[in-house]
Short mmCIF file of C-alpha atoms in Angstrom, two decimals:
data_model
loop_
_atom_site.label_atom_id
_atom_site.label_comp_id
_atom_site.label_asym_id
_atom_site.label_seq_id
_atom_site.Cartn_x
_atom_site.Cartn_y
_atom_site.Cartn_z
CA GLY A 1 94.44 95.07 109.21
CA ASP A 2 91.66 96.31 107.00
CA SER A 3 90.33 94.05 104.43
CA VAL A 4 87.04 93.53 102.29
CA THR A 5 85.76 90.11 101.40
CA GLN A 6 83.18 89.69 98.33
CA MET A 7 81.56 86.47 97.24
CA GLU A 8 83.14 83.98 94.62
CA GLY A 9 82.38 84.38 91.34
CA PRO A 10 80.92 84.21 88.29
CA VAL A 11 77.87 85.11 88.88
CA THR A 12 75.64 83.79 86.07
CA LEU A 13 72.32 85.53 85.10
CA SER A 14 69.75 85.97 82.55
CA GLU A 15 68.97 89.49 81.13
CA GLU A 16 66.40 91.12 83.43
CA ALA A 17 67.19 89.32 86.83
CA PHE A 18 67.73 90.44 90.16
CA LEU A 19 71.80 91.40 91.27
CA THR A 20 73.30 91.20 94.02
CA ILE A 21 76.94 91.02 95.25
CA ASN A 22 77.96 90.51 98.62
CA CYS A 23 80.62 92.40 100.01
CA THR A 24 81.87 92.67 104.13
CA TYR A 25 84.44 94.62 105.65
CA THR A 26 86.98 94.76 108.04
CA ALA A 27 88.06 98.34 109.43
CA THR A 28 89.41 100.05 112.03
CA GLY A 29 87.61 103.74 112.00
CA TYR A 30 85.03 104.63 109.52
CA PRO A 31 86.03 103.80 106.31
CA SER A 32 84.47 104.83 103.14
CA LEU A 33 82.76 102.46 100.89
CA PHE A 34 82.94 102.40 97.09
CA TRP A 35 81.78 99.81 94.18
CA TYR A 36 84.30 99.85 91.05
CA VAL A 37 83.60 98.33 87.78
CA GLN A 38 86.02 96.78 85.30
CA TYR A 39 85.47 95.84 81.70
CA PRO A 40 87.70 93.77 79.10
CA GLY A 41 90.97 95.47 79.20
CA GLU A 42 90.12 98.62 80.89
CA GLY A 43 91.19 100.71 83.87
CA LEU A 44 88.67 100.59 86.96
CA GLN A 45 85.76 102.81 86.98
CA LEU A 46 83.80 104.14 90.18
CA LEU A 47 80.39 102.86 90.24
CA LEU A 48 78.78 104.36 93.23
CA LYS A 49 80.59 105.32 96.92
CA ALA A 50 78.96 106.03 100.51
CA THR A 51 80.95 107.49 102.89
CA LYS A 52 78.81 107.08 106.34
CA ALA A 53 76.46 104.93 108.10
CA ASP A 54 73.42 104.23 106.55
CA ASP A 55 74.15 106.23 103.35
CA LYS A 56 72.71 104.65 99.88
CA GLY A 57 75.04 104.96 97.02
CA SER A 58 73.45 104.52 93.62
CA ASN A 59 74.53 104.85 89.71
CA LYS A 60 72.81 103.46 86.73
CA GLY A 61 70.45 101.64 88.55
CA PHE A 62 72.77 100.08 91.06
CA GLU A 63 72.55 100.69 94.43
CA ALA A 64 74.38 100.14 97.76
CA THR A 65 73.70 100.54 101.67
CA TYR A 66 76.55 101.48 103.99
CA ARG A 67 75.55 98.94 106.93
CA LYS A 68 77.47 99.52 109.81
CA GLU A 69 75.84 96.91 112.12
CA THR A 70 76.51 94.26 109.73
CA THR A 71 79.80 95.90 108.04
CA SER A 72 78.03 95.25 104.78
CA PHE A 73 78.02 97.19 101.59
CA HIS A 74 76.19 94.76 99.10
CA LEU A 75 75.32 95.46 95.55
CA GLU A 76 72.09 95.36 93.86
CA LYS A 77 70.50 96.02 90.74
CA GLY A 78 66.84 95.62 90.17
CA SER A 79 67.15 94.28 86.29
CA VAL A 80 70.36 93.60 84.71
CA GLN A 81 71.54 94.17 81.28
CA VAL A 82 73.89 92.44 78.90
CA SER A 83 75.91 95.47 78.87
CA ASP A 84 76.68 95.01 82.78
CA SER A 85 78.72 92.20 82.12
CA ALA A 86 81.95 92.51 83.72
CA VAL A 87 84.00 92.38 87.25
CA TYR A 88 82.96 94.31 90.00
CA PHE A 89 84.94 95.50 92.65
CA CYS A 90 84.19 96.22 96.42
CA ALA A 91 86.73 98.61 98.19
CA LEU A 92 87.28 100.55 101.24
CA SER A 93 89.41 103.82 102.14
CA THR A 94 90.06 104.86 105.66
CA GLY A 95 92.22 107.80 104.46
CA PHE A 96 94.88 109.43 102.32
CA GLN A 97 93.54 107.70 98.63
CA LYS A 98 94.82 104.24 99.78
CA LEU A 99 91.94 101.92 98.28
CA VAL A 100 91.72 98.02 99.83
CA PHE A 101 89.87 96.01 97.27
CA GLY A 102 88.15 92.81 97.27
CA THR A 103 88.91 89.96 95.13
CA GLY A 104 86.51 90.93 92.64
CA THR A 105 83.26 89.23 91.42
CA ARG A 106 82.85 88.58 87.37
CA LEU A 107 79.22 88.70 86.55
CA LEU A 108 78.26 87.32 83.43
CA VAL A 109 74.84 88.23 81.74
CA SER A 110 73.14 86.42 79.10
CA PRO A 111 70.74 87.17 76.49
CA LYS B 1 88.22 117.08 80.93
CA ALA B 2 90.42 114.72 79.80
CA GLY B 3 90.89 111.47 82.08
CA VAL B 4 93.72 109.63 84.10
CA THR B 5 96.26 108.59 80.93
CA GLN B 6 99.19 106.43 81.26
CA THR B 7 102.07 105.60 79.09
CA PRO B 8 103.06 103.28 77.30
CA ARG B 9 99.77 100.59 77.65
CA TYR B 10 101.77 97.55 76.67
CA LEU B 11 105.57 97.02 78.22
CA ILE B 12 107.40 93.82 77.77
CA LYS B 13 110.64 93.67 79.25
CA THR B 14 113.33 90.88 80.48
CA ARG B 15 114.17 89.78 83.93
CA GLY B 16 117.01 91.88 86.12
CA GLN B 17 115.77 95.24 83.51
CA GLN B 18 114.10 97.93 85.29
CA VAL B 19 111.26 100.18 84.27
CA THR B 20 109.46 103.46 84.04
CA LEU B 21 105.86 103.64 83.89
CA SER B 22 104.11 107.02 83.70
CA CYS B 23 100.94 108.72 84.76
CA SER B 24 98.98 112.11 84.21
CA PRO B 25 96.16 112.81 86.62
CA ILE B 26 92.89 114.51 85.43
CA SER B 27 93.49 118.41 85.62
CA GLY B 28 93.46 119.47 88.66
CA HIS B 29 94.06 116.33 91.16
CA ARG B 30 96.97 116.58 93.39
CA SER B 31 96.65 112.92 94.41
CA VAL B 32 98.13 110.37 92.45
CA SER B 33 98.02 106.52 93.38
CA TRP B 34 99.21 103.49 91.84
CA TYR B 35 98.05 99.65 92.52
CA GLN B 36 99.14 96.34 91.02
CA GLN B 37 96.78 94.00 89.90
CA THR B 38 97.48 90.22 89.24
CA PRO B 39 95.37 87.14 88.80
CA GLY B 40 97.06 85.46 91.77
CA GLN B 41 97.17 88.54 94.54
CA GLY B 42 94.07 90.86 93.30
CA LEU B 43 94.93 94.70 93.14
CA GLN B 44 96.97 96.15 96.00
CA PHE B 45 97.79 99.60 96.60
CA LEU B 46 101.73 100.52 95.93
CA PHE B 47 101.78 104.29 97.09
CA GLU B 48 100.04 107.50 96.84
CA TYR B 49 101.77 110.86 96.07
CA PHE B 50 100.25 114.39 96.96
CA SER B 51 102.01 117.51 96.21
CA GLU B 52 105.53 116.03 95.35
CA THR B 53 105.37 114.05 98.79
CA GLN B 54 104.61 110.49 99.29
CA ARG B 55 101.70 110.20 102.02
CA ASN B 56 101.39 106.45 102.08
CA LYS B 57 102.99 103.37 101.05
CA GLY B 58 101.76 99.40 100.78
CA ASN B 59 103.81 96.65 101.55
CA PHE B 60 106.28 96.02 98.39
CA PRO B 61 110.09 95.86 98.03
CA GLY B 62 112.14 98.85 97.66
CA ARG B 63 112.67 97.84 94.06
CA PHE B 64 109.30 99.27 93.59
CA SER B 65 109.48 103.53 93.93
CA GLY B 66 108.02 106.55 92.54
CA ARG B 67 107.47 110.30 92.62
CA GLN B 68 105.61 113.10 91.40
CA PHE B 69 106.29 116.09 89.77
CA SER B 70 105.45 119.77 90.42
CA ASN B 71 102.96 119.37 87.74
CA SER B 72 101.45 116.60 89.44
CA ARG B 73 102.47 114.02 86.69
CA SER B 74 103.73 110.81 88.64
CA GLU B 75 106.37 107.73 87.24
CA MET B 76 106.41 104.71 89.02
CA ASN B 77 110.31 102.48 88.47
CA VAL B 78 110.53 98.89 89.28
CA SER B 79 114.45 98.03 89.10
CA THR B 80 115.60 94.33 89.01
CA LEU B 81 112.34 93.30 87.37
CA GLU B 82 111.29 89.66 88.65
CA LEU B 83 108.60 87.58 86.73
CA GLY B 84 106.24 88.08 89.29
CA ASP B 85 106.08 91.68 88.45
CA SER B 86 103.90 91.12 85.58
CA ALA B 87 100.91 92.49 86.28
CA LEU B 88 98.30 95.73 85.15
CA TYR B 89 100.01 98.89 87.06
CA LEU B 90 97.07 101.29 87.23
CA CYS B 91 97.18 104.57 88.27
CA ALA B 92 94.53 106.60 89.99
CA SER B 93 94.15 110.35 90.47
CA SER B 94 91.87 112.48 93.35
CA HIS B 95 90.51 115.68 93.49
CA ASP B 96 91.85 115.73 97.38
CA THR B 97 91.77 118.55 99.56
CA GLY B 98 92.13 117.47 102.72
CA GLY B 99 93.65 113.70 103.21
CA VAL B 100 89.64 112.49 103.61
CA SER B 101 88.82 109.37 101.22
CA TYR B 102 87.61 111.00 97.87
CA GLU B 103 86.61 108.96 95.12
CA GLN B 104 89.65 108.11 92.96
CA TYR B 105 89.55 108.03 88.97
CA PHE B 106 91.55 105.38 87.30
CA GLY B 107 93.70 105.31 83.89
CA PRO B 108 93.48 102.02 81.90
CA GLY B 109 96.74 101.08 83.01
CA THR B 110 100.22 99.40 81.91
CA ARG B 111 100.21 95.92 81.01
CA LEU B 112 103.89 94.73 82.19
CA THR B 113 105.17 91.30 80.93
CA VAL B 114 108.71 90.15 82.07
CA THR B 115 110.22 87.48 80.66
#
């Protein structure tokens, strides 16, 4: 079945460091890919999305490119802030609003 | 526009009881999905409703059920609660107009604790 694999966390960075969170997927067909973020005690917020190969999703300084050849959708940010500390989830959907999530990666940013 | 709302936010129940959770989607959204989040299993899809019809269902026992009303509000019910049902239950809505993968907007969740 469809699945998403994310790098284990926590990822610990200093403020202004470069961030990469790896995400690879397995899916039949051509999935849409998403990154969601969850702050403590809250639900999930959509961070960015890409719906076809080579699409780049971006939002709030975060970027991810849909790579069909490597079945990857890695999340990057050039300079993280303390306020970016949260859990990040990579997800895919092949239709009818069913999201398949990765296990999540906790990001801790220190001043 | 108001976001997705879920009630109640917190709930404590005893094993064997049943529970009903409610979700109000963003105005104009006709698709509502439910997810269970636990530390052990992560985020798992329960089911999705569109225009009062269940279109998709995850791999959960029949104790988990749901429905959607004509105003797109949705409820999910869990009967004969077990300790393992303790979780954060998240509802998400989507402006689905054709069955393709649209972005989903999540509510804050209902934290269910089964004792």
